[in-house]
């Protein structure tokens, strides 16, 4: 039984690494699987301006490498591999990476969620250069500029309302003339003097100058007309996909695949916790993910103590 880990964490984004820092300082010698994107989503961006403690912002990759070093300093082991299979039907829980089996008393799942994108030509090259999937993260960079939001759900309305206070003009483009957004959110956006709606319009391509987005090629699907739309940024608010696939046979999720949690980070299985974007369709911020990671580690620690006292 000596190979059974006390705490195993899946994911090295802000949730996973914060959980690791807390679990390591509690002498639980956590093992953390990094998956394909060590450091998580923040490694795909440059400046993080809203993570507390950095008056002048911090580079996303640097923040995550510093968190990694902090977790390792207290005795975290990071395994640069991906969990491809799990068996959570009995304790110890079993996980597999590269055909190797790992056993653990408690499990913290912090595998994040990926924003859906439109799949525009050169999309990945233009992320951070006028294309974004996170208005709260990148909106400030477009203060006083013209921005466009694509999507017809609550996120699109929320993003548009947030951006309307920063940008000189916000245009919402939606592919249908009906909206998934709740009536209250839709009505708030409709009433905002700085927000214009264009439906049913579909973004087909970007117009780029000097590596930066300066406009979009948009099709009005009612008339078939393709036109150029001048804008400094396109915020894609068309939903997220939580990375819960590996655990979905055991854990309760909502319809979109977010792991359901109660009492902070507890899942439907005792000893299994979920933290960060994987269980949070609402906020999806680095600081909230880190906070949930902290909660998960403390909850795992208390659970281990209870088991050992029993
Ligand atoms: P993630 O950061 O998504 O990390 C998930 C981790 O799980 C990764 O390490 C991945 O490799 C691993 N993983 C997934 N599946 C497996 C598996 N099967 N096995 C092993 N490992 C696995 N938030 C802010 O607060 N401020 C910002 O300025 C900001 N800017 C952003 C800019 C961009 C471009 C993006 C995409 C997001 C931004 N965010 C920002 C949001 C923020 O990045 C996320 O809310 C945060 O990273 C979520 O942290 P997490 O730990 O839950 O998951
Ligand atoms: P969502 O409700 O699934 O809406 C996604 C929107 O994007 C839909 O309008 C969809 O169009 C559109 N879309 C999807 N793929 C597209 C594509 N390839 N091209 C163009 N458009 C595309 O997702 P969400 O808005 O992120 O909301 C997720 C959940 O969080 C919802 O339950 C929502 O209520 C909740 N939420 C709540 C709040 C709040 O209450 N304040 C804020 C944010 C989110 P179609 O309509 O044509 O399918």
XYZ file of C-alpha atoms and ligand atoms in Angstrom:
411
model
C 0.000 0.000 0.000
C 2.996 2.336 0.274
C 2.556 3.381 -3.349
C -0.900 4.770 -2.666
C -0.598 8.558 -2.792
C -2.447 10.616 -0.222
C -3.402 13.357 -2.689
C -3.283 13.259 -6.468
C -4.109 16.359 -8.455
C -4.910 16.352 -12.152
C -3.993 19.613 -13.880
C -1.358 22.288 -13.321
C -3.402 25.430 -13.916
C -3.976 27.902 -11.051
C -6.442 25.486 -9.380
C -4.163 22.433 -9.487
C -0.991 24.245 -8.476
C -2.680 26.113 -5.624
C -4.091 22.795 -4.386
C -0.548 21.391 -4.627
C 0.945 24.247 -2.595
C -1.599 23.716 0.198
C -1.396 19.903 0.139
C 2.408 19.975 0.088
C 2.585 22.399 3.022
C 0.216 20.026 4.879
C 2.881 17.319 4.406
C 0.692 15.264 2.067
C 3.375 14.930 -0.657
C 0.967 15.545 -3.554
C 1.504 14.192 -7.035
C 0.282 16.443 -9.856
C -0.290 15.442 -13.463
C 0.406 18.296 -15.863
C -1.357 17.017 -18.987
C -0.664 18.575 -22.357
C -0.602 22.169 -21.132
C 1.612 22.559 -18.077
C 0.547 25.809 -16.398
C -2.892 25.699 -17.980
C -4.702 28.370 -19.964
C -2.706 31.311 -18.626
C 0.336 30.079 -20.534
C -1.508 30.995 -23.736
C -1.686 34.671 -22.883
C 0.779 37.437 -22.154
C -0.082 40.003 -19.513
C -2.290 39.108 -16.526
C -3.468 42.353 -14.969
C -6.080 41.114 -12.498
C -4.233 38.538 -10.426
C -3.724 40.247 -7.046
C -0.195 40.967 -5.913
C 1.211 42.213 -9.217
C 0.724 45.953 -9.404
C 2.055 46.164 -12.955
C 0.698 42.804 -14.146
C 2.609 39.600 -14.757
C 3.300 37.428 -17.775
C 0.939 34.418 -17.724
C 3.671 31.820 -18.261
C 5.903 33.412 -15.602
C 3.045 33.376 -13.087
C 2.470 29.678 -13.705
C 6.170 28.758 -13.612
C 6.484 30.630 -10.296
C 3.475 28.726 -8.945
C 5.119 25.488 -10.109
C 8.361 26.326 -8.285
C 6.396 27.283 -5.169
C 4.526 23.939 -5.210
C 7.764 21.987 -5.776
C 9.539 23.835 -2.988
C 7.191 22.240 -0.444
C 7.441 18.708 -1.832
C 5.067 18.444 -4.789
C 5.958 15.909 -7.477
C 4.901 16.946 -10.965
C 4.437 14.205 -13.550
C 4.450 15.504 -17.110
C 1.866 13.085 -18.405
C -1.866 12.941 -19.153
C -4.477 10.896 -17.316
C -6.249 8.822 -19.938
C -8.370 6.546 -17.725
C -9.783 6.577 -14.210
C -11.583 4.146 -11.939
C -13.293 5.977 -9.091
C -15.628 3.105 -8.181
C -13.651 2.129 -5.058
C -10.901 3.471 -2.816
C -8.046 3.803 -3.388
C -8.967 5.524 -6.632
C -7.082 4.370 -9.719
C -5.681 6.526 -12.506
C -3.741 5.622 -15.623
C -1.147 7.638 -17.532
C 0.944 6.143 -20.340
C -0.418 2.668 -19.449
C 0.934 3.024 -15.889
C -1.473 2.696 -12.957
C -1.483 5.133 -10.019
C -3.443 4.816 -6.787
C -4.581 7.603 -4.526
C -6.593 8.123 -1.332
C -7.976 11.447 -2.516
C -8.225 13.063 -5.914
C -8.455 16.706 -6.915
C -9.629 17.221 -10.476
C -8.575 20.577 -11.914
C -8.487 19.876 -15.630
C -9.991 23.227 -16.664
C -12.295 24.100 -19.526
C -11.505 25.142 -23.069
C -13.289 28.058 -24.713
C -14.949 27.168 -27.985
C -13.773 29.225 -30.935
C -15.153 29.920 -34.400
C -12.333 28.192 -36.279
C -11.542 31.280 -38.365
C -8.545 31.249 -40.729
C -5.302 32.021 -38.786
C -7.301 32.045 -35.554
C -4.584 30.748 -33.223
C -2.028 33.276 -34.591
C -4.461 36.132 -33.929
C -5.385 35.157 -30.361
C -4.199 38.078 -28.229
C -3.872 40.220 -31.373
C -7.513 41.155 -31.605
C -9.118 37.757 -31.051
C -10.088 36.753 -27.530
C -12.279 34.317 -25.645
C -12.216 36.245 -22.373
C -13.714 39.740 -22.094
C -12.823 40.204 -18.425
C -9.225 39.253 -19.224
C -8.634 41.239 -22.405
C -11.367 43.898 -22.485
C -9.214 46.544 -20.824
C -6.729 46.411 -23.728
C -9.511 47.784 -25.953
C -10.486 50.762 -23.847
C -11.996 53.448 -26.112
C -11.874 51.136 -29.148
C -14.472 49.342 -31.261
C -15.185 45.736 -30.300
C -17.412 42.922 -31.496
C -18.883 40.038 -29.501
C -20.083 36.872 -31.196
C -22.662 34.644 -29.493
C -26.261 34.720 -28.367
C -26.098 33.273 -24.846
C -25.752 34.856 -21.410
C -21.969 34.992 -21.710
C -22.214 37.063 -24.892
C -24.638 39.478 -23.195
C -22.513 39.663 -20.052
C -19.347 40.206 -22.072
C -21.032 42.885 -24.197
C -22.304 44.701 -21.093
C -18.856 44.534 -19.501
C -17.181 45.786 -22.676
C -19.778 48.525 -23.179
C -18.301 50.340 -20.185
C -14.820 50.252 -21.705
C -15.123 50.313 -25.468
C -16.381 53.141 -27.661
C -18.738 50.759 -29.482
C -19.871 47.158 -28.995
C -21.519 45.122 -31.716
C -23.109 41.755 -30.898
C -23.212 39.370 -33.864
C -25.362 36.282 -33.536
C -26.013 33.535 -36.082
C -29.763 33.333 -35.367
C -32.430 35.937 -34.700
C -33.424 34.130 -31.514
C -31.298 34.163 -28.399
C -30.373 31.567 -25.803
C -29.644 34.377 -23.342
C -32.057 34.862 -20.456
C -34.622 37.603 -21.152
C -33.206 39.858 -18.432
C -29.648 39.723 -19.783
C -30.848 40.177 -23.347
C -32.984 43.146 -22.402
C -30.122 44.804 -20.504
C -27.912 44.502 -23.577
C -30.680 45.684 -25.898
C -31.296 48.760 -23.761
C -27.619 49.702 -23.512
C -26.940 52.766 -25.701
C -23.436 51.546 -26.539
C -24.473 48.086 -27.818
C -25.690 47.351 -31.346
C -27.138 43.973 -32.421
C -26.613 42.401 -35.857
C -28.586 39.202 -36.506
C -28.515 36.766 -38.170
C -24.908 37.603 -39.009
C -21.965 35.209 -39.159
C -18.272 36.107 -38.894
C -16.419 34.360 -41.720
C -12.916 35.826 -41.553
C -10.739 38.524 -40.052
C -9.224 41.566 -41.747
C -5.659 41.941 -40.509
C -3.178 44.798 -40.736
C 0.369 44.461 -39.409
C -0.534 41.266 -37.541
C -3.467 42.860 -35.693
C -7.192 42.491 -36.307
C -8.674 45.657 -37.827
C -11.952 44.242 -39.066
C -14.073 41.228 -39.911
C -15.649 39.703 -42.992
C -19.263 39.228 -41.967
C -22.159 37.581 -43.773
C -25.745 38.680 -43.298
C -27.323 35.249 -43.720
C -30.785 36.686 -44.385
C -29.658 38.651 -47.457
C -26.517 36.629 -48.252
C -24.456 39.865 -48.357
C -20.787 39.618 -47.308
C -19.492 42.906 -45.899
C -16.442 44.353 -44.127
C -17.003 45.328 -40.498
C -14.470 47.654 -38.888
C -13.530 46.514 -35.372
C -10.425 46.334 -33.168
C -11.332 43.083 -31.441
C -13.557 40.052 -31.689
C -14.605 38.399 -28.435
C -15.859 34.860 -29.010
C -18.490 34.023 -26.408
C -19.860 30.817 -27.854
C -19.475 28.486 -24.885
C -16.835 26.350 -23.194
C -16.026 22.651 -23.104
C -15.008 21.375 -19.661
C -12.256 18.736 -19.729
C -14.256 16.145 -17.790
C -14.313 13.348 -20.364
C -11.948 11.005 -18.480
C -14.044 11.148 -15.281
C -17.542 11.366 -16.758
C -18.510 7.733 -16.042
C -18.155 8.349 -12.305
C -18.883 12.003 -11.641
C -22.119 13.912 -11.844
C -21.886 16.700 -14.389
C -24.325 19.260 -15.731
C -25.546 19.084 -19.326
C -22.493 20.978 -20.575
C -20.093 18.589 -18.780
C -19.104 20.779 -15.801
C -18.451 18.606 -12.737
C -21.136 19.275 -10.134
C -19.834 20.278 -6.707
C -21.528 20.859 -3.363
C -20.131 22.092 -0.042
C -17.361 23.997 -1.871
C -15.461 21.420 -3.967
C -16.949 18.017 -3.051
C -18.131 15.843 -5.945
C -20.648 13.010 -5.676
C -17.780 10.695 -4.631
C -16.307 11.108 -1.154
C -12.600 11.900 -1.401
C -12.881 13.286 -4.949
C -12.871 17.064 -5.340
C -13.170 19.343 -8.356
C -11.654 22.828 -8.500
C -11.333 25.611 -11.036
C -12.917 25.953 -14.472
C -13.825 22.233 -14.561
C -16.581 22.880 -12.036
C -17.205 26.593 -12.519
C -19.260 27.715 -15.508
C -19.772 31.121 -13.916
C -16.512 32.906 -13.177
C -13.669 31.080 -14.979
C -10.944 33.354 -13.614
C -7.448 32.509 -12.411
C -8.082 33.848 -8.930
C -11.350 31.937 -8.478
C -9.660 28.764 -9.762
C -6.803 29.263 -7.294
C -9.304 29.834 -4.474
C -11.128 26.612 -5.296
C -7.792 24.765 -5.442
C -7.073 25.953 -1.907
C -10.502 24.783 -0.740
C -10.081 21.367 -2.399
C -6.691 20.758 -0.779
C -7.975 21.669 2.682
C -11.076 19.516 2.181
C -8.901 16.578 1.040
C -6.632 17.054 4.048
C -9.616 17.036 6.462
C -11.031 13.942 4.777
C -7.713 12.089 5.103
C -7.523 13.032 8.788
C -11.096 11.788 9.354
C -10.291 8.471 7.652
C -7.169 7.982 9.719
C -8.980 8.893 12.974
C -11.809 6.431 12.271
P -6.538 25.444 -16.557
O -5.721 26.665 -16.437
O -7.384 25.260 -17.760
O -5.556 24.200 -16.410
C -6.012 22.912 -16.701
C -4.860 21.949 -16.505
O -5.365 20.617 -16.598
C -3.742 22.048 -17.543
O -2.506 21.914 -16.892
C -3.988 20.832 -18.442
O -2.806 20.367 -19.092
C -4.480 19.845 -17.408
N -5.248 18.702 -17.911
C -6.396 18.692 -18.637
N -6.778 17.423 -18.875
C -5.847 16.623 -18.286
C -5.678 15.208 -18.186
N -6.554 14.348 -18.730
N -4.588 14.734 -17.515
C -3.702 15.591 -16.937
N -3.827 16.936 -16.988
C -4.879 17.432 -17.671
N -8.131 34.628 -16.028
C -7.829 35.692 -15.251
O -8.164 35.692 -14.063
N -7.118 36.761 -15.753
C -6.697 36.813 -17.038
O -6.088 37.808 -17.469
C -6.979 35.698 -17.874
N -6.564 35.688 -19.159
C -6.858 34.609 -19.939
C -6.419 34.614 -21.253
C -6.681 33.526 -22.067
C -6.173 33.540 -23.487
C -7.420 32.410 -21.559
C -7.715 31.230 -22.445
C -7.881 32.411 -20.256
C -7.609 33.512 -19.433
N -8.056 33.552 -18.124
C -7.720 34.617 -17.315
C -8.859 32.474 -17.545
C -7.942 31.561 -16.715
O -6.848 31.196 -17.521
C -8.694 30.329 -16.236
O -9.844 30.712 -15.508
C -7.792 29.488 -15.345
O -6.611 29.142 -16.015
C -8.503 28.210 -14.900
O -7.605 27.493 -14.145
P -7.756 25.921 -13.922
O -6.653 25.568 -13.000
O -9.141 25.602 -13.532
O -7.558 25.249 -15.341
P -24.561 29.021 -24.391
O -25.744 29.346 -23.574
O -24.369 27.628 -24.853
O -24.608 29.999 -25.666
C -23.649 29.890 -26.664
C -24.043 30.811 -27.793
O -23.028 30.762 -28.782
C -25.353 30.404 -28.469
O -26.135 31.535 -28.752
C -24.893 29.729 -29.747
O -25.749 29.913 -30.842
C -23.605 30.458 -30.032
N -22.687 29.616 -30.778
C -22.225 28.383 -30.435
N -21.386 27.925 -31.372
C -21.319 28.885 -32.315
C -20.620 29.000 -33.542
N -19.788 28.043 -33.968
N -20.781 30.116 -34.279
C -21.608 31.118 -33.855
N -22.294 31.067 -32.706
C -22.150 29.961 -31.954
O -23.186 29.416 -23.652
P -22.881 30.620 -22.649
O -23.481 31.862 -23.129
O -21.411 30.560 -22.432
O -23.617 30.186 -21.321
C -23.287 28.932 -20.670
C -24.115 28.794 -19.387
O -23.684 29.750 -18.424
C -25.600 29.073 -19.613
O -26.322 28.211 -18.791
C -25.765 30.496 -19.158
O -27.077 30.782 -18.717
C -24.751 30.563 -18.008
N -24.305 31.961 -17.806
C -25.050 32.756 -16.989
C -24.685 34.078 -16.803
C -25.513 34.956 -15.918
O -26.596 34.555 -15.552
N -25.048 36.123 -15.554
C -23.569 34.607 -17.448
C -22.838 33.776 -18.293
C -23.229 32.461 -18.477
P -27.176 29.188 -30.930
O -28.060 29.956 -29.988
O -27.541 29.345 -32.364
O -26.956 27.773 -30.522
